[in-house]
Amino acid sequence: MTALTGIDNAVTSARQPETIRVPEIEPGVGCNFDSYLLVPDTSLDDRIGRAVARLGREVVILGHHYQRDEVIRWAHFRGDSLRLSQQAAAADARYIVFCGVHFMAESADILRRPHQTVILPDRNAGCSMADMASIEQVEACWDELESVGGLHVVPVTYMNSSAAIKGFTGRHGGAVCTSSNAAAVLQWAFQRGDRVLFLPDEHLGRNTAYRMGVPLDRMVIWDPFQPLGGHTPQALRAARILLWKGYCSVHQRFRPEHVDRARAADPQVRVIVHPECRWEVVQKADFVGSTEQIIRTVVAAEPGSHWAVGTEIHLVNRLGKELTDRRVQSLDPNVCVCTTMFRIAPQHLLWVLENLVEGRVVNPIVVDAETKAYARLALERMLALC
Ligand code: 13P
Ligand code: SF4
């Protein structure tokens, strides 16, 4: 159970360095990734273990819960976006290897100390939701809102956004949020302005604001491809929250009929979903919570309980495998996999670690200084609230 959750931030899954004898790693093996595609699966673990042991305290490996088993087992710390950003801010190691997606590694680079370097094992591990709000679109939106006049908007951006958008948010007096703390950050923002521009996930924004008492008819969707987001100035003035038209392609797959079917198939089942799911799904579920909250709830449930979970499949399968005294399955029988998280393969992890052993940094993630300063402000506003 501890291995599953990593809730106590213990080093739960990485091989223990002191138990491994460390043979020399051949000089020169590390530089070219293509050669790593040929590393047989049987030797991957040994080589990763040796590299981790050689690097010792020089490296910390952070792993998001949606990573595949072969990768997450090497994480010194597991977590959702919030916990991993806290870990990145607290880490001492010189190298932070982030097994997650690009926006998470950028956030770690924004929060890191000067002597540290953040590495993303595969730079192609992006996030389709983060890509749905470009800085140019968000700047244009802000200009349009200003042209309406008198709106007093505070921007809040979900962690799942680019460093540029976090920088924009910090520069305009706003804060970052994650799915664990979105209500606290929204409350903070509502105290500072008349309305909130929530980027880039319409579902998290709607689900959170609704639970805080904002009625649906005081929410509008901002479509970046329409003038004024698709609204009249009057409609914008009447709104409490402007929801950017973006979504997670994994969580948006869950539909209300999946909840109905799960209940029809098993009347005992309890449904728990992530707040990136559609509002209609969240309304039907028994529980809604961030990744970390989902884990806590299912782990704390009584043995024998049945769960249908609306989140990424690697986490759901891991819960099912490790909590053998209860039934845990996906809310959607068709696989809901985050293909960009899945890009990080053990081969990539081995590649970056063996290069570090040889003194080479591959795939560093570096946010420029000006963006970093404002993005840090937005992230620190969030971290101060949780
Ligand atoms: P959390 O880690 O905040 O639960 O977000 C889920 C997610 O989609 C990460 O990309
Ligand atoms: Fe992005 Fe969704 Fe994947 Fe998270 S699960 S990285 S929000 S696509």
Short mmCIF file of C-alpha atoms and ligand atoms in Angstrom, two decimals:
data_model
loop_
_atom_site.label_atom_id
_atom_site.label_comp_id
_atom_site.label_asym_id
_atom_site.label_seq_id
_atom_site.Cartn_x
_atom_site.Cartn_y
_atom_site.Cartn_z
CA MET A 1 0.00 0.00 0.00
CA THR A 2 2.80 2.43 0.81
CA ALA A 3 4.42 1.54 -2.49
CA LEU A 4 1.25 2.54 -4.24
CA THR A 5 0.49 5.86 -2.73
CA GLY A 6 3.79 7.44 -1.83
CA ILE A 7 1.53 9.61 0.33
CA ASP A 8 4.06 9.93 3.10
CA ASN A 9 6.69 10.99 0.64
CA ALA A 10 8.87 8.12 1.70
CA VAL A 11 11.37 6.80 -0.81
CA THR A 12 9.06 3.96 -1.62
CA SER A 13 10.13 2.39 -4.83
CA ALA A 14 13.66 3.28 -5.81
CA ARG A 15 16.11 0.46 -5.35
CA GLN A 16 18.14 0.95 -2.21
CA PRO A 17 21.58 2.15 -3.36
CA GLU A 18 23.51 0.58 -0.49
CA THR A 19 22.40 -2.93 -1.46
CA ILE A 20 23.82 -2.65 -4.98
CA ARG A 21 27.45 -3.20 -5.93
CA VAL A 22 28.33 -0.62 -8.49
CA PRO A 23 30.39 -1.73 -11.47
CA GLU A 24 31.85 0.98 -13.64
CA ILE A 25 29.62 2.23 -16.43
CA GLU A 26 31.52 2.15 -19.70
CA PRO A 27 32.56 5.64 -20.74
CA GLY A 28 30.81 6.90 -23.84
CA VAL A 29 27.75 4.64 -23.70
CA GLY A 30 25.41 7.39 -22.64
CA CYS A 31 25.27 10.15 -25.21
CA ASN A 32 23.07 8.94 -28.07
CA PHE A 33 19.46 8.07 -27.26
CA ASP A 34 18.89 5.89 -30.32
CA SER A 35 21.25 3.24 -28.97
CA TYR A 36 19.02 3.01 -25.88
CA LEU A 37 16.12 1.76 -27.97
CA LEU A 38 18.13 -1.43 -28.37
CA VAL A 39 18.76 -2.00 -24.66
CA PRO A 40 17.03 -5.28 -23.80
CA ASP A 41 14.26 -5.00 -21.23
CA THR A 42 16.06 -7.55 -19.06
CA SER A 43 19.05 -5.28 -18.45
CA LEU A 44 17.19 -1.96 -18.12
CA ASP A 45 16.48 -2.32 -14.42
CA ASP A 46 20.04 -3.33 -13.57
CA ARG A 47 21.47 -0.39 -15.45
CA ILE A 48 19.01 2.12 -14.00
CA GLY A 49 19.75 0.73 -10.53
CA ARG A 50 23.48 1.12 -11.06
CA ALA A 51 23.14 4.67 -12.35
CA VAL A 52 20.87 5.66 -9.44
CA ALA A 53 23.37 4.15 -7.02
CA ARG A 54 26.31 5.91 -8.67
CA LEU A 55 24.54 9.27 -8.54
CA GLY A 56 23.39 8.87 -4.94
CA ARG A 57 22.23 12.18 -3.46
CA GLU A 58 23.18 14.07 -6.59
CA VAL A 59 19.86 13.10 -8.16
CA VAL A 60 16.24 13.02 -7.10
CA ILE A 61 13.68 11.34 -9.35
CA LEU A 62 10.13 12.69 -9.15
CA GLY A 63 7.28 10.67 -10.64
CA HIS A 64 3.67 11.62 -11.36
CA HIS A 65 1.12 8.95 -10.44
CA TYR A 66 0.11 8.56 -14.11
CA GLN A 67 3.53 7.25 -15.09
CA ARG A 68 3.81 3.62 -16.10
CA ASP A 69 4.97 1.07 -13.50
CA GLU A 70 8.40 0.49 -15.09
CA VAL A 71 9.18 4.18 -14.60
CA ILE A 72 7.38 5.14 -11.38
CA ARG A 73 9.08 2.33 -9.48
CA TRP A 74 12.28 4.39 -9.68
CA ALA A 75 10.77 7.58 -8.31
CA HIS A 76 12.15 8.75 -4.97
CA PHE A 77 8.94 10.73 -4.60
CA ARG A 78 5.55 10.13 -6.17
CA GLY A 79 2.77 12.63 -6.24
CA ASP A 80 0.19 14.64 -8.09
CA SER A 81 1.08 18.02 -9.56
CA LEU A 82 0.83 19.82 -6.22
CA ARG A 83 2.95 17.39 -4.22
CA LEU A 84 5.59 17.19 -6.92
CA SER A 85 5.86 20.98 -7.13
CA GLN A 86 6.32 21.04 -3.35
CA GLN A 87 8.97 18.33 -3.65
CA ALA A 88 10.74 20.22 -6.41
CA ALA A 89 10.79 23.36 -4.25
CA ALA A 90 12.21 21.42 -1.28
CA ALA A 91 14.69 19.19 -3.11
CA ASP A 92 18.41 19.39 -2.31
CA ALA A 93 19.75 17.21 -5.10
CA ARG A 94 21.74 18.83 -7.88
CA TYR A 95 19.69 17.10 -10.57
CA ILE A 96 15.90 16.83 -10.51
CA VAL A 97 14.80 14.17 -13.02
CA PHE A 98 11.09 14.77 -13.59
CA CYS A 99 9.11 11.76 -14.79
CA GLY A 100 5.99 13.66 -15.76
CA VAL A 101 5.12 16.08 -18.54
CA HIS A 102 6.69 19.28 -19.82
CA PHE A 103 4.67 21.81 -17.79
CA MET A 104 5.57 19.96 -14.58
CA ALA A 105 9.29 20.06 -15.38
CA GLU A 106 8.99 23.76 -16.22
CA SER A 107 7.34 24.37 -12.85
CA ALA A 108 10.19 22.52 -11.14
CA ASP A 109 12.68 24.71 -13.03
CA ILE A 110 10.81 27.81 -11.87
CA LEU A 111 10.94 26.68 -8.24
CA ARG A 112 14.42 25.10 -8.16
CA ARG A 113 17.43 26.56 -6.39
CA PRO A 114 20.29 28.12 -8.38
CA HIS A 115 22.63 25.08 -8.18
CA GLN A 116 19.99 22.68 -9.52
CA THR A 117 19.09 21.46 -13.00
CA VAL A 118 15.76 19.96 -14.03
CA ILE A 119 15.69 17.17 -16.62
CA LEU A 120 12.69 15.79 -18.52
CA PRO A 121 13.59 12.30 -19.78
CA ASP A 122 11.63 12.81 -23.04
CA ARG A 123 11.11 16.37 -24.22
CA ASN A 124 8.13 15.22 -26.30
CA ALA A 125 6.16 14.47 -23.15
CA GLY A 126 3.79 17.43 -23.43
CA CYS A 127 0.15 17.97 -22.48
CA SER A 128 -2.66 18.55 -24.96
CA MET A 129 -4.58 20.63 -22.42
CA ALA A 130 -1.63 22.95 -21.77
CA ASP A 131 -1.28 23.37 -25.55
CA MET A 132 -4.88 24.65 -25.78
CA ALA A 133 -3.88 28.07 -24.41
CA SER A 134 -0.97 29.80 -26.15
CA ILE A 135 0.52 32.93 -24.65
CA GLU A 136 -0.47 34.90 -27.77
CA GLN A 137 -4.12 33.86 -27.37
CA VAL A 138 -4.12 34.68 -23.67
CA GLU A 139 -2.52 38.12 -24.22
CA ALA A 140 -5.13 38.82 -26.91
CA CYS A 141 -7.92 37.74 -24.56
CA TRP A 142 -6.59 40.09 -21.87
CA ASP A 143 -6.49 43.01 -24.30
CA GLU A 144 -10.08 42.31 -25.31
CA LEU A 145 -11.21 42.14 -21.70
CA GLU A 146 -9.49 45.45 -21.03
CA SER A 147 -11.23 46.96 -24.04
CA VAL A 148 -14.59 46.15 -22.43
CA GLY A 149 -13.51 48.15 -19.40
CA GLY A 150 -14.39 47.90 -15.70
CA LEU A 151 -14.30 44.09 -15.48
CA HIS A 152 -11.61 43.75 -12.73
CA VAL A 153 -10.49 40.30 -13.76
CA VAL A 154 -8.00 38.17 -11.80
CA PRO A 155 -6.29 35.37 -13.79
CA VAL A 156 -5.93 31.90 -12.27
CA THR A 157 -4.10 29.27 -14.23
CA TYR A 158 -4.11 25.56 -13.62
CA MET A 159 -0.67 24.04 -13.12
CA ASN A 160 -1.30 22.33 -16.47
CA SER A 161 -0.22 25.34 -18.51
CA SER A 162 3.01 26.61 -20.02
CA ALA A 163 5.55 28.67 -18.06
CA ALA A 164 4.63 31.62 -20.28
CA ILE A 165 1.00 31.47 -19.09
CA LYS A 166 2.11 31.14 -15.48
CA GLY A 167 4.32 34.19 -16.05
CA PHE A 168 1.38 36.08 -17.54
CA THR A 169 -0.73 35.13 -14.51
CA GLY A 170 1.93 36.31 -12.05
CA ARG A 171 2.40 39.58 -13.96
CA HIS A 172 -1.33 40.32 -13.80
CA GLY A 173 -1.77 39.66 -10.07
CA GLY A 174 -3.03 36.06 -10.32
CA ALA A 175 -2.00 32.66 -9.03
CA VAL A 176 -1.48 29.08 -10.16
CA CYS A 177 -3.71 26.31 -8.82
CA THR A 178 -3.72 22.54 -8.98
CA SER A 179 -6.67 20.20 -8.76
CA SER A 180 -5.86 19.74 -5.04
CA ASN A 181 -6.18 23.40 -4.14
CA ALA A 182 -8.32 25.01 -6.87
CA ALA A 183 -11.08 26.07 -4.41
CA ALA A 184 -8.63 27.81 -2.07
CA VAL A 185 -6.98 29.64 -4.97
CA LEU A 186 -10.33 30.64 -6.50
CA GLN A 187 -11.49 31.98 -3.16
CA TRP A 188 -8.26 33.99 -2.92
CA ALA A 189 -8.85 35.34 -6.44
CA PHE A 190 -12.51 36.25 -5.84
CA GLN A 191 -11.36 38.33 -2.88
CA ARG A 192 -9.13 40.35 -5.21
CA GLY A 193 -11.36 41.04 -8.17
CA ASP A 194 -14.90 40.91 -9.49
CA ARG A 195 -14.33 37.98 -11.80
CA VAL A 196 -11.78 35.28 -12.59
CA LEU A 197 -10.29 34.23 -15.91
CA PHE A 198 -9.66 30.51 -15.39
CA LEU A 199 -7.04 28.89 -17.67
CA PRO A 200 -6.90 26.47 -19.45
CA ASP A 201 -9.30 23.73 -18.20
CA GLU A 202 -12.98 24.65 -18.42
CA HIS A 203 -14.00 21.55 -16.44
CA LEU A 204 -11.81 22.11 -13.39
CA GLY A 205 -12.89 25.75 -13.35
CA ARG A 206 -16.60 24.93 -13.67
CA ASN A 207 -16.59 22.05 -11.19
CA THR A 208 -14.69 24.03 -8.58
CA ALA A 209 -16.65 27.28 -8.94
CA TYR A 210 -19.96 25.37 -8.87
CA ARG A 211 -19.00 23.64 -5.63
CA MET A 212 -18.17 27.07 -4.22
CA GLY A 213 -21.68 28.28 -5.02
CA VAL A 214 -21.20 30.06 -8.35
CA PRO A 215 -24.29 29.22 -10.48
CA LEU A 216 -23.77 27.88 -14.00
CA ASP A 217 -25.43 30.93 -15.52
CA ARG A 218 -22.67 33.13 -14.05
CA MET A 219 -20.02 31.16 -15.94
CA VAL A 220 -19.06 31.76 -19.58
CA ILE A 221 -16.71 29.83 -21.82
CA TRP A 222 -14.00 31.93 -23.43
CA ASP A 223 -13.44 30.68 -26.97
CA PRO A 224 -10.09 32.08 -28.14
CA PHE A 225 -11.20 31.79 -31.77
CA GLN A 226 -14.21 34.10 -31.35
CA PRO A 227 -14.24 37.90 -30.91
CA LEU A 228 -14.67 38.67 -27.19
CA GLY A 229 -14.49 34.93 -26.59
CA GLY A 230 -17.92 34.57 -28.23
CA HIS A 231 -19.78 36.97 -25.88
CA THR A 232 -21.24 40.42 -25.66
CA PRO A 233 -19.77 42.93 -23.20
CA GLN A 234 -23.00 42.58 -21.17
CA ALA A 235 -22.57 38.81 -20.88
CA LEU A 236 -18.98 39.26 -19.72
CA ARG A 237 -20.09 41.81 -17.11
CA ALA A 238 -22.71 39.37 -15.80
CA ALA A 239 -20.17 36.54 -15.42
CA ARG A 240 -18.28 35.63 -12.25
CA ILE A 241 -15.89 33.28 -13.99
CA LEU A 242 -14.61 33.09 -17.57
CA LEU A 243 -13.64 29.51 -18.38
CA TRP A 244 -10.99 29.07 -21.06
CA LYS A 245 -12.17 26.58 -23.68
CA GLY A 246 -9.69 23.81 -22.92
CA TYR A 247 -9.90 20.28 -21.58
CA CYS A 248 -7.97 17.14 -20.76
CA SER A 249 -8.38 14.60 -23.53
CA VAL A 250 -8.06 11.78 -20.99
CA HIS A 251 -10.57 12.93 -18.36
CA GLN A 252 -13.06 14.36 -20.84
CA ARG A 253 -13.58 10.83 -22.19
CA PHE A 254 -15.61 9.86 -19.12
CA ARG A 255 -19.34 10.36 -19.72
CA PRO A 256 -22.46 10.27 -17.52
CA GLU A 257 -23.55 6.99 -19.10
CA HIS A 258 -20.35 5.35 -17.80
CA VAL A 259 -21.56 6.16 -14.28
CA ASP A 260 -25.00 4.70 -15.06
CA ARG A 261 -23.48 1.55 -16.53
CA ALA A 262 -21.07 1.04 -13.63
CA ARG A 263 -23.97 1.30 -11.16
CA ALA A 264 -26.22 -0.99 -13.22
CA ALA A 265 -23.47 -3.62 -13.39
CA ASP A 266 -22.64 -3.37 -9.69
CA PRO A 267 -25.09 -1.65 -7.31
CA GLN A 268 -22.43 -1.60 -4.58
CA VAL A 269 -19.95 0.38 -6.63
CA ARG A 270 -18.85 3.85 -5.55
CA VAL A 271 -17.81 6.26 -8.26
CA ILE A 272 -14.90 8.65 -7.75
CA VAL A 273 -13.72 11.01 -10.47
CA HIS A 274 -11.11 13.69 -11.10
CA PRO A 275 -12.37 17.30 -11.40
CA GLU A 276 -10.98 17.49 -14.96
CA CYS A 277 -14.02 15.34 -15.87
CA ARG A 278 -17.17 16.94 -17.34
CA TRP A 279 -19.59 18.62 -14.91
CA GLU A 280 -22.33 16.09 -15.75
CA VAL A 281 -20.02 13.23 -14.75
CA VAL A 282 -18.96 14.96 -11.54
CA GLN A 283 -22.63 15.57 -10.65
CA LYS A 284 -23.39 11.87 -10.92
CA ALA A 285 -20.28 10.65 -9.07
CA ASP A 286 -20.19 9.83 -5.36
CA PHE A 287 -16.87 11.61 -4.87
CA VAL A 288 -14.71 14.08 -6.78
CA GLY A 289 -11.07 14.70 -6.00
CA SER A 290 -7.60 15.37 -7.32
CA THR A 291 -5.31 12.46 -8.03
CA GLU A 292 -3.95 12.51 -4.49
CA GLN A 293 -7.47 12.75 -3.02
CA ILE A 294 -8.63 9.80 -5.13
CA ILE A 295 -5.76 7.70 -3.80
CA ARG A 296 -6.44 8.70 -0.19
CA THR A 297 -10.15 7.92 -0.48
CA VAL A 298 -9.75 4.50 -2.06
CA VAL A 299 -6.87 3.54 0.26
CA ALA A 300 -8.89 4.58 3.33
CA ALA A 301 -12.04 2.71 2.20
CA GLU A 302 -13.10 -0.47 3.90
CA PRO A 303 -11.87 -3.83 2.57
CA GLY A 304 -14.41 -5.38 0.23
CA SER A 305 -15.52 -2.04 -1.19
CA HIS A 306 -16.00 -1.58 -4.93
CA TRP A 307 -14.71 1.45 -6.83
CA ALA A 308 -15.14 2.81 -10.34
CA VAL A 309 -12.46 5.45 -10.82
CA GLY A 310 -12.52 8.22 -13.42
CA THR A 311 -8.89 9.03 -13.96
CA GLU A 312 -5.79 7.91 -15.88
CA ILE A 313 -5.54 4.16 -16.32
CA HIS A 314 -2.02 3.59 -14.99
CA LEU A 315 -3.03 4.90 -11.59
CA VAL A 316 -6.33 2.99 -11.60
CA ASN A 317 -4.58 -0.27 -12.50
CA ARG A 318 -1.95 0.28 -9.82
CA LEU A 319 -4.64 0.88 -7.21
CA GLY A 320 -6.38 -2.31 -8.33
CA LYS A 321 -3.17 -4.36 -8.25
CA GLU A 322 -2.01 -3.19 -4.85
CA LEU A 323 -5.34 -3.03 -3.02
CA THR A 324 -6.18 -6.68 -3.49
CA ASP A 325 -8.86 -6.70 -0.77
CA ARG A 326 -11.16 -4.34 -2.68
CA ARG A 327 -12.28 -4.02 -6.28
CA VAL A 328 -10.91 -1.05 -8.18
CA GLN A 329 -11.61 -0.57 -11.87
CA SER A 330 -11.77 2.18 -14.44
CA LEU A 331 -15.07 4.02 -14.86
CA ASP A 332 -14.64 3.60 -18.62
CA PRO A 333 -13.90 0.05 -19.75
CA ASN A 334 -12.05 1.51 -22.75
CA VAL A 335 -8.55 2.53 -21.84
CA CYS A 336 -8.13 6.16 -20.73
CA VAL A 337 -4.40 6.55 -21.09
CA CYS A 338 -2.41 9.77 -21.10
CA THR A 339 -0.26 9.12 -24.15
CA THR A 340 2.12 11.98 -23.41
CA MET A 341 2.84 10.80 -19.85
CA PHE A 342 3.39 7.40 -21.45
CA ARG A 343 6.14 8.82 -23.63
CA ILE A 344 8.55 8.57 -20.70
CA ALA A 345 9.94 5.07 -21.06
CA PRO A 346 12.52 3.37 -18.85
CA GLN A 347 14.92 3.73 -21.78
CA HIS A 348 14.64 7.54 -21.49
CA LEU A 349 15.21 7.37 -17.76
CA LEU A 350 18.29 5.21 -18.25
CA TRP A 351 19.59 7.53 -20.93
CA VAL A 352 19.41 10.68 -18.80
CA LEU A 353 20.82 8.91 -15.73
CA GLU A 354 23.78 7.32 -17.52
CA ASN A 355 24.59 10.65 -19.12
CA LEU A 356 24.57 12.27 -15.68
CA VAL A 357 26.94 9.58 -14.43
CA GLU A 358 29.29 10.64 -17.20
CA GLY A 359 28.88 14.32 -16.37
CA ARG A 360 26.55 15.19 -19.25
CA VAL A 361 23.14 16.78 -18.86
CA VAL A 362 20.67 15.82 -21.57
CA ASN A 363 17.17 17.28 -21.90
CA PRO A 364 17.48 20.12 -19.38
CA ILE A 365 14.33 22.23 -19.04
CA VAL A 366 15.16 25.90 -18.76
CA VAL A 367 12.63 28.70 -18.40
CA ASP A 368 13.92 32.17 -19.30
CA ALA A 369 14.66 34.53 -16.40
CA GLU A 370 11.87 37.07 -16.94
CA THR A 371 9.14 34.46 -17.40
CA LYS A 372 10.54 32.60 -14.42
CA ALA A 373 10.36 35.61 -12.09
CA TYR A 374 6.65 36.23 -12.74
CA ALA A 375 5.73 32.55 -12.92
CA ARG A 376 7.44 32.00 -9.58
CA LEU A 377 5.32 34.75 -8.10
CA ALA A 378 2.16 32.97 -9.31
CA LEU A 379 3.38 29.61 -8.03
CA GLU A 380 4.46 31.02 -4.67
CA ARG A 381 1.05 32.64 -4.20
CA MET A 382 -0.42 29.16 -4.61
CA LEU A 383 2.12 27.44 -2.34
CA ALA A 384 1.45 30.01 0.39
CA LEU A 385 -2.23 28.98 0.36
CA CYS A 386 -1.74 25.22 0.80
P1 13P B 1 -3.25 16.41 -10.68
O1 13P B 1 -1.90 15.83 -10.66
O2 13P B 1 -3.27 17.81 -10.13
O3 13P B 1 -4.31 15.56 -10.07
O4 13P B 1 -3.67 16.63 -12.22
C1 13P B 1 -3.92 15.54 -13.02
C2 13P B 1 -3.32 15.68 -14.32
O5 13P B 1 -3.98 15.68 -15.33
C3 13P B 1 -1.89 15.84 -14.39
O6 13P B 1 -1.53 16.08 -15.67
FE1 SF4 B 2 -2.45 16.72 -19.82
FE2 SF4 B 2 -4.62 15.25 -19.26
FE3 SF4 B 2 -2.29 14.05 -19.70
FE4 SF4 B 2 -2.67 15.47 -17.48
S1 SF4 B 2 -3.72 13.59 -18.03
S2 SF4 B 2 -0.86 15.51 -18.80
S3 SF4 B 2 -3.99 17.13 -18.25
S4 SF4 B 2 -3.46 15.27 -21.19
#
